[in-house]
Amino acid sequence: MEGSMGLGARIQEGDCAVLKRDEVFKAVPILKRRKVIFEKQWFYLDNAIGHIYGTTFEVTSGGSLQPKKEIEEPTTETKEAGTDNRNIVDDGKSQKLTHDDIKALKEKGIKGQEIVQQLIENSTTFRDKTEFAQDKYIKKKKKKYEAVITIVKPSTRILSTMYYAREPGKINHLRYDTLAQMLTLGNIRAGNKMIVMETCAGLVLGAVMERMGGYGSIIQMYPQGGPVRAATSCFGFPASFFNSLYEFPLSKVDSLLSRTFSIETLPSESEDNIPAEEESNGSLDEKPASIQETEEESTTEATMEGNQTEEQETMDLAAEDTENKESKEKGNKENIREKQRKQQERRKKLVEAAALLKEKNADGLIVAGRFHPTPLLLSLLEFVAPSRPFVVYCQYREPLLECYTKLREKGGVINLKLSETWLRNYQVLPDRSHPKLTMSGGGGYLLSGITVVMDKGKSDAGRLEAQKTEEPTSKKRKLEELHS
Amino acid sequence: MSFVEYGDTIQEGDTAIVFLGHESMFPVKVQHGSKTQTKTQILYSTDISLITMMLELKPGSIVCESGTGSGSLSHAIIRTVAPTGHLYTVEFHQQRAEKAMEEFREHKVEHLVTVKNQDVCKNGFGVSNMADAVFLDIPSPWEAIGHAKSALKVEGGRFCSFSPCIEQVQRTCLALEEHGFTEINTLEILLRVYNVRTISLQIPDLGKAAEDNSNPGFDSSNQANQGVMCGSQQQGTAQFKSGVPLREMVGHTGYLTFATKSLS
């Protein structure tokens, strides 16, 4: 269980798994009798349950999955090949099988491999193509007609690649290599006390949690609406990981810093502040009015009576359990109790989170979101110990320029670095190696640095850094002027 | 001082990092009476970050690596797999292997790493069916693919090879395919750094129109241009903040080839 690829972990119902076909990923919950669509195919996942993660399946007619046997090498008996394409005319008529013919083959249940073979045999130009062109042709047809899917266990690598390809808007266009840089620059590792502020669907949080392996603690700062952890739940972390995960509202940061924070001044806990994944709790059927009132009443009760109420509640819950199977009225009451209990827990955790923050000794800060980074950094850095790294991601460069400037004015940080990474994929084949045709135009920017102890007034380190960076180089153009 | 734990105060015997200013940091041994030693450090931090994530390293991971070299990746791996993982690192140069062992001891991480002084191409990593990930940074990685495969767990694992030359990459990819690896993928990653500077550009003097302001050019008295002008101490300059790229940047470190060993 310790962080290996799963010790041969098996696909289980309820897991969040990732479907993979070539370079395309999609995260799905493993549920029985639930039709799934992926890469233009419909199928059920039932047959996948029990197999080891990493198994490759074929989609058979009827939509069921069958484990694929060893890939038999394609029969390229056609040793016949041309030397170049000077005589090959692309008139769209070289394939003799019609659209309907192919459809008929598919309906007969002919395997993809066989269809590809048919296409080759019915192509008038195939044997004139060069070997490379034939290779390319076969690969292309295979991709289209061979329905092979692998089910893999989620990881930062897989989920970050998937999100960037499918839903980059949800993660502020954070490219996976940029995320990789953040994790290393931030020295994310087991035992840290991390502060994370992200609006990337919980992907960044999940990545941090994966690298911490359940050791240490994380305080997730969240904006109005509560912390979103859709991606986090995809990772499939054990429940214990969440014991050391806290959340704290940004709207209370100021009060915490000015020491005016108190549990009493918390906003009334409406549905808003429930971490997004909890909302699918079926028992939240009965809606607002009456429950809201009861909530508020019992909330004030709870804070006044403290422990007593908790005990009372657990006793009540136990008592209620036995009568549980009875009438709906009792059911309603239990809903309310359950809500109260959950609320108690949340408040407890919130107080703990506040206490953790107040210690001002976090081992690092990660910011990645849609908000302007400057105000976030200026306040959240207060909670970080000296001599610790911090990393801020922004989709755009300009806000980080401002952030950099403000941080330098404030002092207390060194080694500020504004960077981005450039990523390029290659096609590697004998005699055909070259970078791939398209590449990502941009993956966002990072501002990183290290905190230091603040001197009174402007720190010496800050001044030193100011001097060094603002010194004109020998080749400076006369037109440029620097202001410190 | 331990590499895998933060400390609060500087202690005798620690290796501290001294910051002198922009782009000027170096490690220093904290010892009474010792002179500061400067050490050059090979840092592929950008590559290390990508390798760590693509190999899916985390606490508890078992990793095999060769060659150990300067140990910079080794330390990064150890930091990531601690406290429950382990690194098996193979180095065929005896002195380098010994130096590495010494450093691991000094940094109090020797319990997380095993150094073997042998040739990985001939004798492998010394473990079988154990690793979650294998990393190769050797001249002929294609000769070690078989050993990499046997070092990796039966149910699979991740592989990475770092090579400066495309010819090495070609041979490696071929070998990976022959050994049944999947998801073979080669890429490269480069870091672009920006210096934050306040720039002032002079506004050219285009003269004044005789009667009216029919010249639609850049008019310094125009409302719209006030924003650009504000903050300039001199007449006729526009000031702005810019992220300026460096004059030169690293253009190539090596190609990273990743692959997955799938279920046999």
GROMACS .gro file of C-alpha atoms in nm, chain A residues 2-430:
model
  429
    2GLU     CA    1   0.294   0.234   0.054
    3GLY     CA    2   0.294   0.448  -0.252
    4SER     CA    3   0.372   0.177  -0.501
    5MET     CA    4   0.174   0.153  -0.820
    6GLY     CA    5  -0.074  -0.043  -0.614
    7LEU     CA    6   0.097  -0.376  -0.552
    8GLY     CA    7  -0.113  -0.515  -0.834
    9ALA     CA    8  -0.411  -0.313  -0.720
   10ARG     CA    9  -0.733  -0.440  -0.866
   11ILE     CA   10  -1.011  -0.239  -1.022
   12GLN     CA   11  -1.293  -0.212  -0.774
   13GLU     CA   12  -1.644  -0.082  -0.792
   14GLY     CA   13  -1.655   0.275  -0.672
   15ASP     CA   14  -1.297   0.352  -0.773
   16CYS     CA   15  -1.216   0.652  -0.981
   17ALA     CA   16  -1.025   0.508  -1.274
   18VAL     CA   17  -0.880   0.656  -1.588
   19LEU     CA   18  -0.955   0.519  -1.933
   20LYS     CA   19  -0.668   0.547  -2.173
   21ARG     CA   20  -0.646   0.507  -2.546
   22ASP     CA   21  -0.317   0.613  -2.700
   23GLU     CA   22  -0.265   0.964  -2.568
   24VAL     CA   23  -0.625   1.026  -2.468
   25PHE     CA   24  -0.738   0.997  -2.106
   26LYS     CA   25  -1.073   1.017  -1.937
   27ALA     CA   26  -1.156   0.977  -1.569
   28VAL     CA   27  -1.465   0.772  -1.487
   29PRO     CA   28  -1.615   0.619  -1.176
   30ILE     CA   29  -1.625   0.239  -1.189
   31LEU     CA   30  -1.995   0.169  -1.161
   32LYS     CA   31  -2.192  -0.133  -1.268
   33ARG     CA   32  -2.460  -0.114  -1.535
   34ARG     CA   33  -2.355   0.235  -1.628
   35LYS     CA   34  -2.293   0.314  -1.994
   36VAL     CA   35  -1.971   0.495  -2.055
   37ILE     CA   36  -1.874   0.681  -2.368
   38PHE     CA   37  -1.508   0.721  -2.456
   39GLU     CA   38  -1.344   0.787  -2.790
   40LYS     CA   39  -1.664   0.737  -2.983
   41GLN     CA   40  -1.738   0.406  -2.817
   42TRP     CA   41  -2.011   0.297  -2.579
   43PHE     CA   42  -1.946   0.024  -2.325
   44TYR     CA   43  -2.004  -0.101  -1.974
   45LEU     CA   44  -1.733  -0.126  -1.714
   46ASP     CA   45  -1.872  -0.426  -1.533
   47ASN     CA   46  -1.624  -0.673  -1.678
   48ALA     CA   47  -1.331  -0.460  -1.577
   49ILE     CA   48  -1.396  -0.509  -1.208
   50GLY     CA   49  -1.149  -0.746  -1.053
   51HIS     CA   50  -0.878  -0.698  -1.311
   52ILE     CA   51  -0.545  -0.543  -1.226
   53TYR     CA   52  -0.493  -0.177  -1.311
   54GLY     CA   53  -0.301  -0.147  -1.633
   55THR     CA   54  -0.500  -0.417  -1.810
   56THR     CA   55  -0.588  -0.350  -2.172
   57PHE     CA   56  -0.938  -0.429  -2.294
   58GLU     CA   57  -1.118  -0.460  -2.622
   59VAL     CA   58  -1.468  -0.334  -2.673
   60THR     CA   59  -1.679  -0.612  -2.813
   61SER     CA   60  -2.008  -0.565  -2.988
   62GLY     CA   61  -2.273  -0.522  -2.725
   63GLY     CA   62  -2.053  -0.289  -2.529
   64SER     CA   63  -1.871  -0.522  -2.296
   65LEU     CA   64  -1.504  -0.523  -2.219
   66GLN     CA   65  -1.281  -0.820  -2.284
   67PRO     CA   66  -0.918  -0.834  -2.179
   68LYS     CA   67  -0.704  -0.809  -2.488
   69LYS     CA   68  -0.468  -1.089  -2.559
   70GLU     CA   69  -0.104  -1.031  -2.648
   71ILE     CA   70  -0.077  -0.794  -2.941
   72GLU     CA   71  -0.008  -1.016  -3.240
   73GLU     CA   72   0.220  -0.837  -3.480
   74PRO     CA   73   0.026  -0.699  -3.776
   75THR     CA   74   0.062  -0.920  -4.081
   76THR     CA   75   0.244  -0.690  -4.315
   77GLU     CA   76   0.301  -0.967  -4.565
   78THR     CA   77   0.309  -0.692  -4.821
   79LYS     CA   78   0.683  -0.667  -4.857
   80GLU     CA   79   0.596  -0.481  -5.169
   81ALA     CA   80   0.658  -0.110  -5.136
   82GLY     CA   81   0.737   0.185  -5.358
   83THR     CA   82   1.027   0.427  -5.339
   84ASP     CA   83   0.849   0.762  -5.343
   85ASN     CA   84   0.510   0.917  -5.409
   86ARG     CA   85   0.567   1.084  -5.742
   87ASN     CA   86   0.309   0.863  -5.916
   88ILE     CA   87   0.055   0.840  -5.640
   89VAL     CA   88  -0.246   1.056  -5.710
   90ASP     CA   89  -0.466   1.143  -5.417
   91ASP     CA   90  -0.809   1.143  -5.578
   92GLY     CA   91  -0.990   0.995  -5.282
   93LYS     CA   92  -1.078   0.689  -5.487
   94SER     CA   93  -0.801   0.451  -5.393
   95GLN     CA   94  -1.002   0.275  -5.123
   96LYS     CA   95  -1.244   0.033  -5.278
   97LEU     CA   96  -1.443  -0.040  -4.965
   98THR     CA   97  -1.729   0.202  -4.921
   99HIS     CA   98  -1.848   0.357  -4.602
  100ASP     CA   99  -2.135   0.113  -4.599
  101ASP     CA  100  -1.905  -0.184  -4.659
  102ILE     CA  101  -1.703  -0.094  -4.354
  103LYS     CA  102  -2.014  -0.038  -4.151
  104ALA     CA  103  -2.135  -0.383  -4.250
  105LEU     CA  104  -1.806  -0.536  -4.143
  106LYS     CA  105  -1.832  -0.365  -3.808
  107GLU     CA  106  -2.184  -0.485  -3.757
  108LYS     CA  107  -2.081  -0.839  -3.838
  109GLY     CA  108  -1.857  -0.808  -3.537
  110ILE     CA  109  -1.536  -0.832  -3.735
  111LYS     CA  110  -1.239  -0.740  -3.519
  112GLY     CA  111  -1.061  -0.412  -3.578
  113GLN     CA  112  -0.743  -0.582  -3.683
  114GLU     CA  113  -0.932  -0.766  -3.955
  115ILE     CA  114  -1.094  -0.448  -4.077
  116VAL     CA  115  -0.754  -0.285  -4.110
  117GLN     CA  116  -0.635  -0.582  -4.310
  118GLN     CA  117  -0.936  -0.552  -4.538
  119LEU     CA  118  -0.867  -0.184  -4.590
  120ILE     CA  119  -0.508  -0.258  -4.687
  121GLU     CA  120  -0.611  -0.524  -4.935
  122ASN     CA  121  -0.872  -0.301  -5.091
  123SER     CA  122  -0.645  -0.004  -5.134
  124THR     CA  123  -0.515   0.034  -5.487
  125THR     CA  124  -0.227   0.255  -5.385
  126PHE     CA  125  -0.107   0.072  -5.076
  127ARG     CA  126   0.164  -0.129  -5.242
  128ASP     CA  127   0.299   0.177  -5.418
  129LYS     CA  128   0.349   0.363  -5.096
  130THR     CA  129   0.691   0.370  -4.938
  131GLU     CA  130   0.744   0.149  -4.635
  132PHE     CA  131   0.723   0.452  -4.411
  133ALA     CA  132   0.399   0.563  -4.573
  134GLN     CA  133   0.258   0.214  -4.534
  135ASP     CA  134   0.357   0.216  -4.170
  136LYS     CA  135   0.186   0.549  -4.122
  137TYR     CA  136  -0.125   0.429  -4.305
  138ILE     CA  137  -0.154   0.118  -4.092
  139LYS     CA  138  -0.106   0.314  -3.771
  140LYS     CA  139  -0.374   0.557  -3.874
  141LYS     CA  140  -0.626   0.287  -3.961
  142LYS     CA  141  -0.548   0.095  -3.644
  143LYS     CA  142  -0.609   0.402  -3.441
  144LYS     CA  143  -0.947   0.441  -3.599
  145TYR     CA  144  -1.072   0.084  -3.604
  146GLU     CA  145  -0.897  -0.101  -3.325
  147ALA     CA  146  -1.090  -0.025  -3.011
  148VAL     CA  147  -0.835  -0.089  -2.741
  149ILE     CA  148  -0.869   0.069  -2.401
  150THR     CA  149  -0.641   0.050  -2.101
  151ILE     CA  150  -0.769   0.119  -1.753
  152VAL     CA  151  -0.507   0.287  -1.539
  153LYS     CA  152  -0.480   0.404  -1.184
  154PRO     CA  153  -0.495   0.783  -1.147
  155SER     CA  154  -0.184   0.975  -1.056
  156THR     CA  155  -0.067   1.335  -1.078
  157ARG     CA  156   0.096   1.256  -1.411
  158ILE     CA  157  -0.218   1.109  -1.561
  159LEU     CA  158  -0.471   1.351  -1.416
  160SER     CA  159  -0.269   1.664  -1.493
  161THR     CA  160  -0.218   1.547  -1.851
  162MET     CA  161  -0.585   1.465  -1.881
  163TYR     CA  162  -0.709   1.794  -1.742
  164TYR     CA  163  -0.472   1.995  -1.959
  165ALA     CA  164  -0.595   1.816  -2.270
  166ARG     CA  165  -0.966   1.800  -2.189
  167GLU     CA  166  -1.056   2.084  -1.957
  168PRO     CA  167  -0.770   2.333  -1.939
  169GLY     CA  168  -1.011   2.609  -1.843
  170LYS     CA  169  -1.086   2.433  -1.517
  171ILE     CA  170  -0.722   2.440  -1.419
  172ASN     CA  171  -0.637   2.790  -1.541
  173HIS     CA  172  -0.437   2.636  -1.828
  174LEU     CA  173  -0.179   2.495  -1.591
  175ARG     CA  174   0.029   2.264  -1.806
  176TYR     CA  175   0.151   1.946  -1.640
  177ASP     CA  176   0.521   2.029  -1.659
  178THR     CA  177   0.452   2.362  -1.489
  179LEU     CA  178   0.277   2.171  -1.213
  180ALA     CA  179   0.580   1.944  -1.191
  181GLN     CA  180   0.803   2.248  -1.144
  182MET     CA  181   0.581   2.379  -0.866
  183LEU     CA  182   0.602   2.057  -0.672
  184THR     CA  183   0.981   2.055  -0.686
  185LEU     CA  184   1.036   2.429  -0.639
  186GLY     CA  185   0.807   2.414  -0.339
  187ASN     CA  186   0.998   2.118  -0.200
  188ILE     CA  187   0.673   1.932  -0.146
  189ARG     CA  188   0.747   1.622   0.056
  190ALA     CA  189   0.633   1.406   0.345
  191GLY     CA  190   0.613   1.583   0.678
  192ASN     CA  191   0.567   1.938   0.553
  193LYS     CA  192   0.303   2.177   0.677
  194MET     CA  193   0.177   2.327   0.353
  195ILE     CA  194  -0.056   2.611   0.272
  196VAL     CA  195  -0.231   2.566  -0.060
  197MET     CA  196  -0.455   2.816  -0.234
  198GLU     CA  197  -0.583   2.691  -0.565
  199THR     CA  198  -0.880   2.711  -0.794
  200CYS     CA  199  -0.777   2.427  -1.023
  201ALA     CA  200  -1.057   2.189  -0.937
  202GLY     CA  201  -0.846   2.039  -0.664
  203LEU     CA  202  -0.582   1.904  -0.902
  204VAL     CA  203  -0.299   2.100  -0.743
  205LEU     CA  204  -0.418   1.998  -0.398
  206GLY     CA  205  -0.423   1.635  -0.506
  207ALA     CA  206  -0.073   1.662  -0.648
  208VAL     CA  207   0.051   1.808  -0.320
  209MET     CA  208  -0.124   1.536  -0.123
  210GLU     CA  209   0.029   1.267  -0.341
  211ARG     CA  210   0.379   1.400  -0.280
  212MET     CA  211   0.319   1.423   0.091
  213GLY     CA  212   0.194   1.068   0.117
  214GLY     CA  213  -0.036   1.143   0.408
  215TYR     CA  214   0.247   1.274   0.627
  216GLY     CA  215   0.238   1.630   0.753
  217SER     CA  216  -0.055   1.864   0.708
  218ILE     CA  217  -0.216   2.082   0.448
  219ILE     CA  218  -0.431   2.388   0.498
  220GLN     CA  219  -0.630   2.470   0.190
  221MET     CA  220  -0.740   2.830   0.169
  222TYR     CA  221  -1.064   2.873  -0.017
  223PRO     CA  222  -1.264   3.160  -0.168
  224GLN     CA  223  -1.637   3.208  -0.135
  225GLY     CA  224  -1.816   2.896  -0.243
  226GLY     CA  225  -1.596   2.655  -0.058
  227PRO     CA  226  -1.297   2.442  -0.157
  228VAL     CA  227  -1.347   2.256  -0.482
  229ARG     CA  228  -1.202   1.907  -0.471
  230ALA     CA  229  -1.345   1.737  -0.777
  231ALA     CA  230  -1.004   1.634  -0.906
  232THR     CA  231  -0.872   1.549  -0.561
  233SER     CA  232  -1.127   1.272  -0.520
  234CYS     CA  233  -1.007   1.121  -0.848
  235PHE     CA  234  -0.673   1.033  -0.696
  236GLY     CA  235  -0.825   0.768  -0.474
  237PHE     CA  236  -0.633   0.861  -0.160
  238PRO     CA  237  -0.704   0.658   0.153
  239ALA     CA  238  -0.933   0.830   0.405
  240SER     CA  239  -0.644   0.883   0.646
  241PHE     CA  240  -0.491   1.137   0.407
  242PHE     CA  241  -0.786   1.363   0.470
  243ASN     CA  242  -0.739   1.369   0.846
  244SER     CA  243  -0.454   1.613   0.811
  245LEU     CA  244  -0.621   1.819   0.541
  246TYR     CA  245  -0.774   2.140   0.667
  247GLU     CA  246  -0.955   2.422   0.500
  248PHE     CA  247  -0.982   2.788   0.591
  249PRO     CA  248  -1.181   3.067   0.430
  250LEU     CA  249  -0.986   3.348   0.265
  251SER     CA  250  -1.246   3.589   0.392
  252LYS     CA  251  -1.117   3.532   0.743
  253VAL     CA  252  -0.748   3.574   0.668
  254ASP     CA  253  -0.745   3.942   0.750
  255SER     CA  254  -0.908   3.885   1.084
  256LEU     CA  255  -0.661   3.610   1.161
  257LEU     CA  256  -0.367   3.835   1.079
  258SER     CA  257  -0.508   4.122   1.281
  259ARG     CA  258  -0.582   3.880   1.563
  260THR     CA  259  -0.947   3.962   1.564
  261PHE     CA  260  -1.049   3.616   1.449
  262SER     CA  261  -1.288   3.421   1.665
  263ILE     CA  262  -1.511   3.127   1.601
  264GLU     CA  263  -1.809   3.339   1.696
  265THR     CA  264  -1.768   3.567   1.399
  266LEU     CA  265  -1.793   3.284   1.150
  267PRO     CA  266  -2.055   3.315   0.879
  268SER     CA  267  -2.352   3.089   0.944
  269GLU     CA  268  -2.270   2.759   0.788
  270SER     CA  269  -2.486   2.747   0.481
  271GLU     CA  270  -2.443   2.483   0.215
  272ASP     CA  271  -2.177   2.710   0.063
  273ASN     CA  272  -1.903   2.609   0.294
  274ILE     CA  273  -1.942   2.238   0.250
  275PRO     CA  274  -1.652   2.104   0.044
  276ALA     CA  275  -1.800   2.051  -0.302
  277GLU     CA  276  -1.776   1.673  -0.302
  278GLU     CA  277  -1.997   1.634   0.003
  279GLU     CA  278  -2.293   1.783  -0.169
  280SER     CA  279  -2.400   1.455  -0.319
  281ASN     CA  280  -2.513   1.346   0.026
  282GLY     CA  281  -2.852   1.200  -0.047
  283SER     CA  282  -2.996   1.285   0.291
  284LEU     CA  283  -2.999   1.655   0.207
  285ASP     CA  284  -3.342   1.613   0.057
  286GLU     CA  285  -3.554   1.825   0.284
  287LYS     CA  286  -3.483   2.179   0.184
  288PRO     CA  287  -3.413   2.509   0.362
  289ALA     CA  288  -3.662   2.700   0.571
  290SER     CA  289  -3.734   2.479   0.868
  291ILE     CA  290  -3.397   2.307   0.869
  292GLN     CA  291  -3.210   2.636   0.840
  293GLU     CA  292  -3.380   2.765   1.147
  294THR     CA  293  -3.314   2.454   1.346
  295GLU     CA  294  -2.954   2.466   1.231
  296GLU     CA  295  -2.896   2.813   1.357
  297GLU     CA  296  -3.062   2.740   1.686
  298SER     CA  297  -2.863   2.431   1.751
  299THR     CA  298  -2.547   2.601   1.634
  300THR     CA  299  -2.566   2.861   1.906
  301GLU     CA  300  -2.663   2.589   2.147
  302ALA     CA  301  -2.360   2.391   2.048
  303THR     CA  302  -2.116   2.672   2.099
  304MET     CA  303  -2.255   2.745   2.440
  305GLU     CA  304  -2.274   2.395   2.569
  306GLY     CA  305  -1.963   2.264   2.399
  307ASN     CA  306  -1.869   1.912   2.498
  308GLN     CA  307  -2.192   1.836   2.669
  309THR     CA  308  -2.389   1.876   2.350
  310GLU     CA  309  -2.148   1.656   2.162
  311GLU     CA  310  -2.188   1.375   2.407
  312GLN     CA  311  -2.558   1.426   2.409
  313GLU     CA  312  -2.563   1.410   2.034
  314THR     CA  313  -2.362   1.093   2.005
  315MET     CA  314  -2.586   0.933   2.262
  316ASP     CA  315  -2.883   1.054   2.069
  317LEU     CA  316  -2.739   0.922   1.749
  318ALA     CA  317  -2.680   0.584   1.907
  319ALA     CA  318  -3.031   0.577   2.043
  320GLU     CA  319  -3.170   0.689   1.715
  321ASP     CA  320  -2.983   0.422   1.528
  322THR     CA  321  -3.192   0.150   1.676
  323GLU     CA  322  -3.519   0.322   1.594
  324ASN     CA  323  -3.372   0.420   1.261
  325LYS     CA  324  -3.561   0.180   1.046
  326GLU     CA  325  -3.891   0.336   1.135
  327SER     CA  326  -4.098   0.627   1.017
  328LYS     CA  327  -3.996   0.915   0.794
  329GLU     CA  328  -4.042   1.163   1.074
  330LYS     CA  329  -3.761   0.999   1.264
  331GLY     CA  330  -3.563   1.002   0.942
  332ASN     CA  331  -3.597   1.376   0.916
  333LYS     CA  332  -3.483   1.430   1.268
  334GLU     CA  333  -3.181   1.217   1.204
  335ASN     CA  334  -3.094   1.425   0.901
  336ILE     CA  335  -3.090   1.730   1.118
  337ARG     CA  336  -2.880   1.561   1.383
  338GLU     CA  337  -2.640   1.436   1.121
  339LYS     CA  338  -2.608   1.785   0.983
  340GLN     CA  339  -2.546   1.923   1.326
  341ARG     CA  340  -2.282   1.665   1.395
  342LYS     CA  341  -2.109   1.740   1.069
  343GLN     CA  342  -2.124   2.106   1.145
  344GLN     CA  343  -1.965   2.049   1.483
  345GLU     CA  344  -1.686   1.860   1.317
  346ARG     CA  345  -1.632   2.130   1.063
  347ARG     CA  346  -1.617   2.400   1.326
  348LYS     CA  347  -1.372   2.193   1.524
  349LYS     CA  348  -1.151   2.152   1.222
  350LEU     CA  349  -1.180   2.519   1.143
  351VAL     CA  350  -1.056   2.613   1.486
  352GLU     CA  351  -0.769   2.370   1.441
  353ALA     CA  352  -0.688   2.522   1.103
  354ALA     CA  353  -0.686   2.870   1.252
  355ALA     CA  354  -0.453   2.751   1.526
  356LEU     CA  355  -0.219   2.592   1.273
  357LEU     CA  356  -0.209   2.911   1.070
  358LYS     CA  357  -0.154   3.131   1.372
  359GLU     CA  358   0.169   2.947   1.446
  360LYS     CA  359   0.308   3.120   1.136
  361ASN     CA  360   0.547   2.833   1.074
  362ALA     CA  361   0.424   2.671   0.756
  363ASP     CA  362   0.691   2.497   0.548
  364GLY     CA  363   0.572   2.640   0.222
  365LEU     CA  364   0.303   2.810   0.019
  366ILE     CA  365   0.153   2.715  -0.316
  367VAL     CA  366  -0.079   2.950  -0.499
  368ALA     CA  367  -0.245   2.858  -0.828
  369GLY     CA  368  -0.569   3.015  -0.925
  370ARG     CA  369  -0.781   3.265  -1.100
  371PHE     CA  370  -0.727   3.538  -0.844
  372HIS     CA  371  -0.471   3.813  -0.876
  373PRO     CA  372  -0.168   3.671  -0.696
  374THR     CA  373  -0.038   3.986  -0.528
  375PRO     CA  374  -0.287   4.027  -0.245
  376LEU     CA  375  -0.283   3.652  -0.185
  377LEU     CA  376   0.091   3.633  -0.151
  378LEU     CA  377   0.130   3.942   0.059
  379SER     CA  378  -0.106   3.806   0.322
  380LEU     CA  379  -0.052   3.432   0.303
  381LEU     CA  380   0.326   3.462   0.327
  382GLU     CA  381   0.272   3.586   0.680
  383PHE     CA  382   0.187   3.231   0.777
  384VAL     CA  383   0.507   3.083   0.638
  385ALA     CA  384   0.823   3.030   0.843
  386PRO     CA  385   1.148   3.193   0.729
  387SER     CA  386   1.383   3.002   0.501
  388ARG     CA  387   1.101   2.823   0.325
  389PRO     CA  388   1.004   2.814  -0.043
  390PHE     CA  389   0.688   2.948  -0.203
  391VAL     CA  390   0.556   2.917  -0.557
  392VAL     CA  391   0.286   3.113  -0.733
  393TYR     CA  392   0.133   3.008  -1.063
  394CYS     CA  393  -0.040   3.251  -1.294
  395GLN     CA  394  -0.178   3.195  -1.640
  396TYR     CA  395  -0.054   3.542  -1.730
  397ARG     CA  396   0.282   3.706  -1.683
  398GLU     CA  397   0.185   4.062  -1.597
  399PRO     CA  398   0.028   3.996  -1.258
  400LEU     CA  399   0.347   3.820  -1.156
  401LEU     CA  400   0.552   4.123  -1.258
  402GLU     CA  401   0.348   4.326  -1.016
  403CYS     CA  402   0.371   4.059  -0.751
  404TYR     CA  403   0.748   4.050  -0.785
  405THR     CA  404   0.770   4.427  -0.746
  406LYS     CA  405   0.545   4.437  -0.441
  407LEU     CA  406   0.733   4.150  -0.277
  408ARG     CA  407   1.062   4.325  -0.327
  409GLU     CA  408   0.922   4.641  -0.176
  410LYS     CA  409   0.792   4.449   0.121
  411GLY     CA  410   1.106   4.247   0.176
  412GLY     CA  411   1.131   3.918   0.357
  413VAL     CA  412   1.194   3.720   0.040
  414ILE     CA  413   1.501   3.630  -0.162
  415ASN     CA  414   1.582   3.442  -0.478
  416LEU     CA  415   1.274   3.562  -0.658
  417LYS     CA  416   1.247   3.399  -0.993
  418LEU     CA  417   0.993   3.446  -1.270
  419SER     CA  418   0.996   3.161  -1.516
  420GLU     CA  419   0.809   2.941  -1.755
  421THR     CA  420   0.892   2.606  -1.906
  422TRP     CA  421   0.901   2.515  -2.268
  423LEU     CA  422   0.793   2.163  -2.352
  424ARG     CA  423   0.837   1.975  -2.674
  425ASN     CA  424   0.733   1.624  -2.774
  426TYR     CA  425   0.925   1.411  -3.021
  427GLN     CA  426   0.838   1.139  -3.265
  428VAL     CA  427   1.118   0.886  -3.247
  429LEU     CA  428   1.126   0.627  -3.524
  430PRO     CA  429   1.417   0.481  -3.718
   0.00000   0.00000   0.00000
